Every structure is written in C-alpha cells, then in structure tokens.
CSV table of C-alpha atoms in Angstrom, one decimal:
chain,number,residue,atom,x,y,z
A,1,MET,CA,85.2,84.9,88.4
A,2,VAL,CA,83.8,87.2,91.1
A,3,ALA,CA,82.1,89.4,88.5
A,4,SER,CA,80.4,86.4,86.9
A,5,SER,CA,79.2,85.1,90.3
A,6,ALA,CA,77.9,88.6,91.1
A,7,LEU,CA,76.0,88.8,87.9
A,8,SER,CA,74.6,85.3,88.6
A,9,TYR,CA,73.5,86.4,92.1
A,10,ARG,CA,71.9,89.5,90.7
A,11,ASP,CA,70.0,87.5,88.1
A,12,ALA,CA,68.9,85.0,90.8
A,13,LYS,CA,67.5,87.9,92.9
A,14,VAL,CA,65.6,89.2,89.9
A,15,ALA,CA,64.3,85.8,89.0
A,16,GLY,CA,63.4,85.2,92.6
A,17,ALA,CA,61.4,88.3,92.7
A,18,VAL,CA,59.5,87.2,89.6
A,19,VAL,CA,58.9,83.8,91.1
A,20,ALA,CA,57.7,85.2,94.4
A,21,GLU,CA,55.3,87.5,92.6
A,22,ARG,CA,53.8,84.6,90.7
A,23,HIS,CA,53.7,82.6,93.9
A,24,GLY,CA,51.7,85.4,95.6
A,25,ILE,CA,49.3,85.7,92.6
A,26,GLU,CA,48.6,82.0,92.9
A,27,PHE,CA,47.7,82.4,96.6
A,28,PHE,CA,45.3,85.3,95.6
A,29,HIS,CA,43.5,83.1,93.1
A,30,ARG,CA,43.1,80.3,95.6
A,31,LEU,CA,41.8,82.6,98.3
A,32,GLU,CA,39.4,84.4,95.9
A,33,ARG,CA,37.9,81.1,94.9
A,34,LEU,CA,37.4,80.1,98.5
A,35,LEU,CA,36.0,83.5,99.6
A,36,GLY,CA,33.6,83.7,96.6
A,37,ARG,CA,31.7,86.7,95.5
A,38,GLY,CA,28.3,88.2,96.0
A,39,PRO,CA,26.1,88.7,99.0
A,40,ASN,CA,26.0,84.9,99.8
A,41,ARG,CA,29.7,84.4,100.1
A,42,PRO,CA,30.8,82.6,103.3
A,43,ASP,CA,32.1,84.3,106.4
A,44,PRO,CA,35.8,85.1,105.9
A,45,THR,CA,36.6,84.6,109.6
A,46,SER,CA,36.0,80.9,109.2
A,47,ILE,CA,37.4,80.6,105.7
A,48,LEU,CA,40.8,82.3,106.2
A,49,PRO,CA,42.2,80.0,108.9
A,50,SER,CA,41.3,76.9,106.9
A,51,ALA,CA,42.7,78.4,103.8
A,52,LEU,CA,45.9,79.2,105.7
A,53,GLU,CA,46.3,75.6,107.0
A,54,ALA,CA,45.6,74.2,103.5
A,55,ASN,CA,48.3,76.3,101.9
A,56,ARG,CA,50.9,76.3,104.8
A,57,SER,CA,52.9,73.6,103.1
A,58,LEU,CA,53.3,75.9,100.1
A,59,GLY,CA,54.8,78.6,102.3
A,60,LEU,CA,51.7,80.7,103.2
A,61,THR,CA,52.1,82.2,106.7
A,62,TYR,CA,49.5,85.0,106.9
A,63,VAL,CA,46.2,86.0,105.3
A,64,GLY,CA,44.4,89.3,106.0
A,65,LEU,CA,41.1,90.7,104.6
A,66,TYR,CA,40.6,94.5,104.8
A,67,ASP,CA,37.5,96.6,104.0
A,68,GLN,CA,38.1,100.3,103.5
A,69,GLY,CA,41.4,100.0,105.4
A,70,LYS,CA,39.9,98.2,108.4
A,71,LEU,CA,40.7,94.6,109.2
A,72,VAL,CA,37.8,92.3,108.7
A,73,ALA,CA,39.5,88.9,109.2
A,74,GLU,CA,42.9,87.4,109.4
A,75,ALA,CA,44.8,84.2,110.0
A,76,GLY,CA,48.5,83.7,111.0
A,77,GLU,CA,51.0,86.2,112.4
A,78,PRO,CA,52.2,89.1,110.1
A,79,LEU,CA,55.9,89.8,110.3
A,80,LEU,CA,55.9,92.6,107.8
A,81,ALA,CA,52.9,94.6,109.1
A,82,GLN,CA,54.9,97.9,108.8
A,83,SER,CA,55.6,97.2,105.1
A,84,LYS,CA,53.3,98.9,102.6
A,85,PRO,CA,53.9,97.4,99.2
A,86,SER,CA,52.0,98.7,96.2
A,87,ALA,CA,49.2,96.5,94.8
A,88,GLY,CA,50.5,93.4,93.1
A,89,ALA,CA,54.2,94.1,93.9
A,90,PRO,CA,56.1,91.9,96.4
A,91,SER,CA,57.8,93.3,99.4
A,92,PHE,CA,60.7,91.3,100.9
A,93,GLY,CA,61.9,91.2,104.5
A,94,ARG,CA,62.8,88.8,107.3
A,95,GLY,CA,62.7,85.8,105.0
A,96,ARG,CA,59.1,86.5,103.9
A,97,VAL,CA,57.2,88.2,101.1
A,98,ARG,CA,54.2,90.5,101.6
A,99,MET,CA,51.7,91.2,98.8
A,100,VAL,CA,48.5,93.3,98.6
A,101,ARG,CA,45.8,92.8,96.0
A,102,PRO,CA,42.4,94.5,95.8
A,103,ALA,CA,39.6,91.8,95.9
A,104,ARG,CA,37.6,91.4,92.7
A,105,SER,CA,34.4,93.2,92.4
A,106,ARG,CA,31.3,91.6,90.9
A,107,PRO,CA,31.1,91.5,87.1
A,108,PRO,CA,29.2,94.3,85.2
A,109,PHE,CA,25.5,93.8,84.6
A,110,PRO,CA,24.6,92.0,81.4
A,111,ASP,CA,22.4,94.7,80.1
A,112,HIS,CA,25.1,97.3,80.4
A,113,ASP,CA,26.8,98.5,77.2
A,114,ARG,CA,30.4,98.5,78.5
A,115,ARG,CA,31.8,100.0,75.4
A,116,PHE,CA,29.8,103.2,75.5
A,117,GLY,CA,28.8,103.3,79.1
A,118,GLU,CA,25.0,103.3,78.5
A,119,SER,CA,22.3,100.9,79.7
A,120,LEU,CA,19.7,99.6,77.2
A,121,ALA,CA,16.1,99.5,78.2
A,122,PRO,CA,14.7,95.9,78.7
A,123,GLY,CA,13.6,94.5,75.4
A,124,ALA,CA,15.2,97.3,73.4
A,125,GLU,CA,17.4,96.4,70.5
A,126,GLY,CA,20.9,97.6,70.1
A,127,PRO,CA,22.2,99.3,67.0
A,128,SER,CA,22.1,97.3,63.9
A,129,SER,CA,25.7,98.3,63.0
A,130,PRO,CA,28.8,98.9,65.2
A,131,PHE,CA,29.3,102.1,63.3
A,132,GLU,CA,25.8,103.4,64.1
A,133,HIS,CA,26.0,106.5,66.3
A,134,ARG,CA,25.2,106.0,69.9
A,135,ARG,CA,24.4,108.6,72.5
A,136,PRO,CA,27.3,109.0,75.0
A,137,ALA,CA,26.6,108.3,78.7
A,138,PRO,CA,26.0,111.4,80.8
A,139,GLU,CA,28.9,112.8,82.8
A,140,GLY,CA,29.1,111.1,86.3
A,141,TRP,CA,26.9,108.2,85.2
A,142,ARG,CA,27.4,104.9,87.0
A,143,PRO,CA,25.8,101.6,86.1
A,144,PRO,CA,22.9,100.6,88.3
A,145,GLY,CA,23.4,98.3,91.3
A,146,PRO,CA,25.6,98.6,94.4
A,147,ALA,CA,29.1,100.0,94.3
A,148,PRO,CA,31.9,97.5,94.0
A,149,PRO,CA,33.4,96.5,97.4
A,150,SER,CA,36.7,98.1,98.4
A,151,HIS,CA,38.2,94.9,99.8
A,152,GLU,CA,41.9,94.1,100.0
A,153,LEU,CA,43.6,90.8,100.4
A,154,ILE,CA,47.0,90.7,102.1
A,155,VAL,CA,49.2,87.6,102.2
A,156,GLU,CA,52.6,86.8,103.6
A,157,PHE,CA,54.5,83.7,102.6
A,158,ILE,CA,57.9,82.2,102.5
A,159,PRO,CA,59.4,82.3,99.0
A,160,ILE,CA,60.5,78.7,99.1
A,161,GLY,CA,61.9,78.2,95.5
A,162,SER,CA,63.2,81.7,95.0
A,163,GLU,CA,64.9,81.9,98.4
A,164,ASP,CA,66.7,78.6,97.7
A,165,ALA,CA,67.9,79.9,94.3
A,166,ARG,CA,69.0,83.2,95.9
A,167,ARG,CA,70.9,81.4,98.7
A,168,ARG,CA,72.6,79.1,96.2
A,169,ALA,CA,73.7,82.1,94.1
A,170,LEU,CA,74.9,83.9,97.3
A,171,THR,CA,76.8,80.8,98.3
A,172,VAL,CA,78.5,80.6,94.9
A,173,LEU,CA,79.3,84.3,95.1
A,174,LEU,CA,80.9,83.9,98.6
A,175,LEU,CA,82.8,80.9,97.5
A,176,SER,CA,84.0,82.8,94.4
A,177,CYS,CA,85.1,85.8,96.6
A,178,GLY,CA,86.9,83.4,98.9
A,179,ALA,CA,88.6,81.6,96.1
A,180,ALA,CA,89.6,84.9,94.5
A,181,GLY,CA,91.0,86.1,97.9
A,182,LEU,CA,93.0,82.9,98.3
A,183,LEU,CA,94.3,83.2,94.8
A,184,THR,CA,95.2,86.8,95.4
A,185,ILE,CA,97.0,85.9,98.6
A,186,ALA,CA,98.8,83.1,96.8
A,187,ALA,CA,99.8,85.4,94.0
A,188,LEU,CA,101.2,88.0,96.5
A,189,VAL,CA,103.1,85.3,98.4
A,190,LEU,CA,104.6,83.9,95.1
A,191,TRP,CA,105.4,87.5,93.9
A,192,SER,CA,107.0,88.2,97.3
A,193,ARG,CA,109.1,85.0,97.2
A,194,SER,CA,110.1,85.7,93.6
A,195,ARG,CA,111.2,89.2,94.5
A,196,ARG,CA,113.1,87.9,97.5
A,197,ALA,CA,114.7,85.2,95.2
A,198,GLU,CA,115.6,87.9,92.7
A,199,GLN,CA,117.2,90.0,95.5
A,200,VAL,CA,119.1,87.1,96.8
A,201,GLU,CA,120.3,86.2,93.4
A,202,ALA,CA,121.3,89.8,92.7
A,203,HIS,CA,123.1,89.9,96.0
A,204,HIS,CA,125.0,86.7,95.3
A,205,ALA,CA,125.9,88.0,91.8
A,206,ALA,CA,127.1,91.3,93.3
A,207,GLN,CA,129.2,89.4,95.9
A,208,HIS,CA,130.6,87.1,93.2
A,209,HIS,CA,131.4,90.2,91.1
A,210,LEU,CA,133.1,91.9,94.0
A,211,ALA,CA,135.1,88.8,94.8
A,212,GLN,CA,136.3,88.6,91.2
A,213,LEU,CA,137.0,92.3,91.2
A,214,GLY,CA,138.9,92.0,94.5
A,215,GLU,CA,141.0,89.2,93.2
A,216,MET,CA,141.8,91.0,90.0
A,217,SER,CA,142.6,94.2,91.9
A,218,ALA,CA,144.9,92.4,94.3
A,219,VAL,CA,146.9,90.8,91.3
A,220,LEU,CA,147.1,94.2,89.5
A,221,ALA,CA,148.1,96.1,92.6
A,222,HIS,CA,150.8,93.6,93.5
A,223,GLU,CA,152.2,93.6,89.9
A,224,ILE,CA,152.1,97.4,89.7
A,225,ARG,CA,153.4,98.2,93.1
A,226,ASN,CA,157.1,97.2,92.7
A,227,PRO,CA,157.8,98.9,89.4
A,228,LEU,CA,155.8,101.9,90.5
A,229,ALA,CA,157.9,102.3,93.6
A,230,ALA,CA,161.1,102.2,91.5
A,231,LEU,CA,159.5,104.8,89.1
A,232,LYS,CA,158.6,107.1,91.9
A,233,GLY,CA,162.0,106.8,93.6
A,234,HIS,CA,164.0,107.6,90.5
A,235,ALA,CA,161.6,110.5,89.6
A,236,GLN,CA,162.1,112.0,93.0
A,237,LEU,CA,165.9,111.7,92.7
A,238,LEU,CA,165.8,113.3,89.2
A,239,ALA,CA,163.6,116.2,90.5
A,240,GLU,CA,166.3,117.0,93.2
A,241,LYS,CA,169.1,117.3,90.5
A,242,VAL,CA,167.3,119.1,87.7
A,243,GLN,CA,168.1,122.8,87.6
A,244,ASP,CA,166.1,123.8,84.6
A,245,ALA,CA,162.7,125.2,85.7
A,246,GLY,CA,160.7,123.9,82.8
A,247,LEU,CA,162.2,120.4,83.0
A,248,LYS,CA,161.7,120.4,86.8
A,249,THR,CA,158.0,121.1,86.3
A,250,ARG,CA,157.6,118.1,84.1
A,251,VAL,CA,159.6,115.9,86.5
A,252,ASP,CA,157.4,117.0,89.5
A,253,ARG,CA,154.4,116.1,87.4
A,254,VAL,CA,155.8,112.5,87.1
A,255,VAL,CA,156.3,112.4,90.8
A,256,THR,CA,152.8,113.6,91.5
A,257,GLU,CA,151.2,111.0,89.1
A,258,ALA,CA,153.4,108.3,90.6
A,259,VAL,CA,152.1,109.2,94.1
A,260,ARG,CA,148.5,109.1,92.8
A,261,LEU,CA,149.1,105.6,91.2
A,262,GLU,CA,150.6,104.5,94.5
A,263,GLN,CA,147.5,105.6,96.4
A,264,LEU,CA,145.4,103.7,93.8
A,265,THR,CA,147.3,100.5,94.4
A,266,ASN,CA,147.0,100.9,98.1
A,267,ASP,CA,143.2,101.4,97.8
A,268,LEU,CA,142.9,98.3,95.6
A,269,LEU,CA,144.8,96.3,98.1
A,270,ASP,CA,142.6,97.6,100.9
A,271,PHE,CA,139.5,96.7,98.9
A,272,ALA,CA,140.8,93.2,98.1
A,273,ARG,CA,142.0,92.5,101.6
A,274,SER,CA,140.7,89.3,103.2
A,275,GLY,CA,137.3,89.7,105.0
A,276,THR,CA,138.6,89.1,108.5
A,277,ILE,CA,138.9,91.5,111.3
A,278,HIS,CA,140.7,91.4,114.7
A,279,VAL,CA,138.7,93.2,117.3
A,280,ALA,CA,139.9,94.4,120.7
A,281,PRO,CA,138.8,97.0,123.3
A,282,VAL,CA,139.8,100.4,122.0
A,283,GLU,CA,138.8,104.0,122.8
A,284,PRO,CA,136.4,105.2,120.0
A,285,SER,CA,137.2,108.9,120.5
A,286,GLU,CA,140.9,108.2,120.2
A,287,LEU,CA,140.4,106.6,116.7
A,288,LEU,CA,138.5,109.7,115.6
A,289,VAL,CA,141.3,112.0,116.8
A,290,ARG,CA,143.9,110.0,114.9
A,291,ALA,CA,141.8,110.1,111.7
A,292,VAL,CA,141.4,113.9,112.0
A,293,ALA,CA,145.1,114.2,112.5
A,294,ALA,CA,145.8,112.1,109.4
A,295,ALA,CA,143.5,114.4,107.4
A,296,ALA,CA,146.0,117.3,108.3
A,297,THR,CA,143.5,120.1,108.3
A,298,ASP,CA,141.9,122.5,110.8
A,299,ARG,CA,138.5,122.4,109.0
A,300,ILE,CA,137.1,119.6,111.2
A,301,ALA,CA,135.1,120.2,114.4
A,302,VAL,CA,135.2,117.2,116.7
A,303,THR,CA,132.6,116.3,119.3
A,304,SER,CA,133.3,113.3,121.5
A,305,ARG,CA,131.7,114.2,124.9
A,306,SER,CA,129.1,111.3,124.7
A,307,ALA,CA,131.5,108.7,123.4
A,308,PRO,CA,131.7,105.4,125.3
A,309,PRO,CA,135.1,104.8,127.0
A,310,THR,CA,135.8,101.5,125.1
A,311,TRP,CA,134.4,99.5,122.3
A,312,ARG,CA,135.5,96.3,120.6
A,313,LEU,CA,136.8,97.3,117.2
A,314,ASP,CA,139.5,96.5,114.7
A,315,ALA,CA,141.3,99.8,115.4
A,316,ALA,CA,143.4,100.1,112.2
A,317,ARG,CA,140.5,99.3,109.9
A,318,ILE,CA,138.0,101.5,111.7
A,319,GLU,CA,140.5,104.4,111.6
A,320,GLN,CA,140.7,103.8,107.8
A,321,VAL,CA,136.9,104.1,107.6
A,322,LEU,CA,136.9,107.3,109.6
A,323,PHE,CA,139.7,108.8,107.4
A,324,ASN,CA,137.8,107.9,104.2
A,325,LEU,CA,134.6,109.5,105.4
A,326,LEU,CA,136.4,112.6,106.5
A,327,ASP,CA,138.2,112.8,103.2
A,328,ASN,CA,134.9,112.5,101.4
A,329,ALA,CA,133.3,115.2,103.5
A,330,LEU,CA,136.2,117.6,103.0
A,331,ALA,CA,136.2,117.0,99.3
A,332,VAL,CA,132.5,118.2,98.9
A,333,THR,CA,132.6,121.0,101.5
A,334,PRO,CA,133.7,124.5,100.4
A,335,ALA,CA,137.1,125.6,101.7
A,336,ALA,CA,135.7,128.3,104.0
A,337,LEU,CA,133.3,125.9,105.8
A,338,MET,CA,133.7,123.3,108.5
A,339,VAL,CA,133.1,119.6,108.6
A,340,ASP,CA,131.5,118.2,111.8
A,341,ALA,CA,132.7,114.9,113.2
A,342,GLN,CA,131.0,113.3,116.2
A,343,VAL,CA,131.2,110.0,118.1
A,344,THR,CA,128.5,109.0,120.6
A,345,ARG,CA,126.6,106.0,121.8
A,346,GLU,CA,122.9,105.4,120.8
A,347,GLY,CA,121.4,102.5,122.7
A,348,ASP,CA,123.6,99.5,122.1
A,349,ALA,CA,125.4,101.0,119.1
A,350,LEU,CA,128.5,103.1,118.6
A,351,VAL,CA,127.8,105.9,116.2
A,352,TYR,CA,130.2,108.0,114.2
A,353,SER,CA,128.6,111.0,112.4
A,354,PHE,CA,130.2,113.2,109.6
A,355,ARG,CA,128.3,116.2,108.5
A,356,ASP,CA,129.5,118.1,105.3
A,357,ARG,CA,128.3,121.3,103.7
A,358,GLY,CA,128.2,120.1,100.2
A,359,PRO,CA,125.3,119.7,97.8
A,360,GLY,CA,123.9,116.6,99.5
A,361,VAL,CA,123.3,113.2,98.2
A,362,PRO,CA,120.1,112.5,96.2
A,363,GLU,CA,118.1,109.6,97.3
A,364,ALA,CA,118.7,107.7,94.1
A,365,GLU,CA,122.4,108.0,94.7
A,366,ARG,CA,122.6,107.0,98.3
A,367,THR,CA,123.2,103.3,97.5
A,368,ARG,CA,125.4,103.9,94.5
A,369,VAL,CA,127.9,106.1,96.3
A,370,PHE,CA,129.1,102.9,98.1
A,371,GLU,CA,129.7,101.0,94.8
A,372,PRO,CA,133.3,100.4,93.8
A,373,PHE,CA,134.8,103.1,91.4
A,374,HIS,CA,131.6,105.2,91.6
A,375,THR,CA,132.8,108.8,92.2
A,376,THR,CA,131.7,112.3,91.3
A,377,LYS,CA,135.1,113.9,92.1
A,378,LEU,CA,137.6,114.9,89.4
A,379,ARG,CA,140.4,113.1,91.2
A,380,GLY,CA,140.0,109.9,93.2
A,381,THR,CA,139.6,106.2,92.8
A,382,GLY,CA,136.0,105.8,93.9
A,383,LEU,CA,137.0,103.1,96.3
A,384,GLY,CA,137.0,105.0,99.6
A,385,LEU,CA,133.3,104.7,100.5
A,386,ALA,CA,133.2,101.1,99.1
A,387,VAL,CA,136.1,100.1,101.4
A,388,ALA,CA,134.5,101.9,104.4
A,389,LYS,CA,131.2,100.1,103.8
A,390,ARG,CA,132.9,96.7,103.6
A,391,ILE,CA,134.9,97.2,106.8
A,392,VAL,CA,131.7,98.4,108.7
A,393,GLN,CA,129.8,95.4,107.5
A,394,LEU,CA,132.6,93.1,108.7
A,395,HIS,CA,131.9,94.7,112.2
A,396,GLY,CA,128.2,93.9,111.8
A,397,GLY,CA,127.2,97.5,111.3
A,398,ARG,CA,126.0,99.8,108.5
A,399,ILE,CA,126.5,103.2,107.0
A,400,ASP,CA,123.4,105.5,106.5
A,401,VAL,CA,123.2,108.7,104.4
A,402,VAL,CA,120.6,111.3,105.4
A,403,ASP,CA,120.0,115.0,104.6
A,404,ALA,CA,121.5,117.6,107.0
A,405,LEU,CA,119.5,120.5,108.3
A,406,GLY,CA,120.5,123.6,106.4
A,407,GLY,CA,122.0,121.6,103.5
A,408,GLY,CA,124.6,119.0,103.0
A,409,ALA,CA,124.6,115.3,104.0
A,410,VAL,CA,125.3,113.3,107.1
A,411,PHE,CA,127.1,109.9,106.9
A,412,ARG,CA,126.3,107.9,110.1
A,413,VAL,CA,128.3,104.8,110.9
A,414,TYR,CA,126.5,102.3,113.3
A,415,ILE,CA,128.6,99.6,114.9
A,416,PRO,CA,126.7,97.3,117.4
A,417,GLY,CA,128.2,96.3,120.7
C-alpha cells in the first residue's frame, strides 16, 4: 500500500512538472503577443504590469524582461531570483515555478535562401531545379539586417493544477503510511497478545501436568513405601547373618538398591507434597550450617558474615532446598576441589549462593535443569532441583543460574522479605 502510494506520488510530481512547464510556455506565448516584435513594439514597462494583472488569476506572480543580462522591465516580486533554471525548464521552490525563455527574434528576410545561407539579388531567379548546384555561402556570412535581439523573458507563477495534484498525492501517501503504521502496531499488539496467550496456556498445561505427575507420584510412593521398608529390613537382617563372602556381596547390593528406592520414594513424596508452607522467624545462617552438616563432607566452604539475623521462612523446607543444591554442587565438582556456600542480604532479599567447580550449565539447559526427572548424573532421580525450585516459588522467590568466574556455575536463591 505504501509502495503504491509512493509510486503515485512520484508520478504526480512528474506530471506536475510537465503541467507546470506547459503552463509557463502558455504565459510566454501570451506575453510575446502583448510585447510584439520589431522597432515599433510598445514600451515593456507599461505592458508588463497590465499583463501581470490580466494573468494573475491564472497564477502569474512575476514577469521580467532582460536585455543582455540587464533588467529592462519587470512587474511583481520575484521569490526565486537566486534560481537559475535552464531555458524552457521549470525551477520549483517556495510554492512557485520560475522559467526563462529567450524572446523571439524577427523572422528571416524573405529574399534569403535559408537552406543554403545565400541571398539572391533582387529580380534574380532561383535555380530551376532543387538539385541544381548552388554556391555555398562564404564562411562567417550573416544575412543582412540588424542582429536579432538578445532578450530574455522570465516568469514566476503558482502551479495551481499541478500543486493540487501533488498535494493530493502527498496526502494519500501520508495516509497510507499512517494506515500502514497503525496496521503494523496492531499486528505487533496481536502478535504479543498471542505469544502471551501461548505462554499462559503452556504454563497452565505445565502446571496441570505437574499436578497430575505429583498425584501419581504420591500414589506410587505410598504404595511402594511399605513393601520397600519390609524388603530393606529383611535384606539388612540377612546381610548380618550371611558368612559367605560372595553371597554377602549380593545381599549388600540388595540393601543398597533398597536404600536408593527408598530415597526415590521420599523425593516423590516431597515433590507431591501440598503447596503450603508454614513460615516463622528463623536464623538463615543456621539453616545453611545444618544443611552442610547433613551433607557430611569437609569440601564445603561456608560464608555467612553478611547474613541477616532472622528471616521468615519454612525452616524444614528451606533446609531441604539448601541440601539439594549442595548435593548438586558436590556431584559436579571434582573430589579435590571445594564448593562455596554463602548466605547474605541484597536489598530486601535473602540470598543463598552455591558455587561449584563443574563444567557449568549451558544457557539452553538453565531452564531444563529444574524440570522433574531431568538429570545428567548417572545416579539420581532428577527431582532435587525441581523440588528446590517449587519450595522457593512457594516463598515468593526464584533460583537463578549464572556462570562463575574461572569456570563452574553459581546457583543463587532469592527469597524476598
């Protein structure tokens, strides 16, 4: 639409230039008829003002007559005096058109042979045939009589018809640009709303999926937990009484796998637990110390100097979050390196930071690591980070993953006051 209007505007400008040129030529014809030719032509100083007034309704605003570059007579006020258009070509500016045209010289003498540039003597007869040879005129020869006058007519006028057409075309172009802009804005708004609706729908679908998954997990964990506890207890009793080394190895394997299944059922129950929390004033640094103690390792460096004295938290569930994040950091950090754990206050938020020395988390994976059952470890349920994220969200906070200086990743838990 805009391109079509632009082409129409360009064509209107071209057509307007042609119309303005024809308009100017018409003014030249009128003025030349009024000025006349020959030695007895009227005084231009009296003719030009009357000619201007007679043609003012047609748009004429200025007339000037020059002889060899000097002004002889003029009428009206020139607005484009600095413009120097070529003869017969219109020059546009300030809503006017300026044109220059050399005044017509007198016609050639009747006894002059214009085709061959030679005069015939009075009474002499011309050649009997157009193919008869004629003597060419001498070099530098000019026909007799005075030299043609070097007069110039200059007019300025308002291009009434062409200017209206150009303005209409410009108006259409501006309206088209405005309409295109409004349509573009409307398209962007609709696209943004559709994207937002898709995100909301995807979020609802994910929440519905998680709800179903939690319900199923709770049922499975509940059904598995009791027989699993019996299996684990009997296996442990059997391991204590077996004397054969080979058989004891197999029994210990049963106990180990039973413990792993027990941990899985506990994780499933934690994930499926009701989305309610019970907050109370607690000491944030104490929760971190307890989580480090539960990890049972000396590879964790704790910093808590900037920790606030108290914060309203669900102590048991936040401690579970901290333990899960520590366990994740220890799993990806080589055994000879340390994991940094820090608790501090940033503005109105409590922040726990855990820096590991692992391979880091690619940007494409920083959202997926919190999905249920998503894990890169050989052993594990893939529910630790998912449970941690859910508990932090119940506190109105969030967990961010960023790159650490020197390698590794930093998991930061923000919990607002």
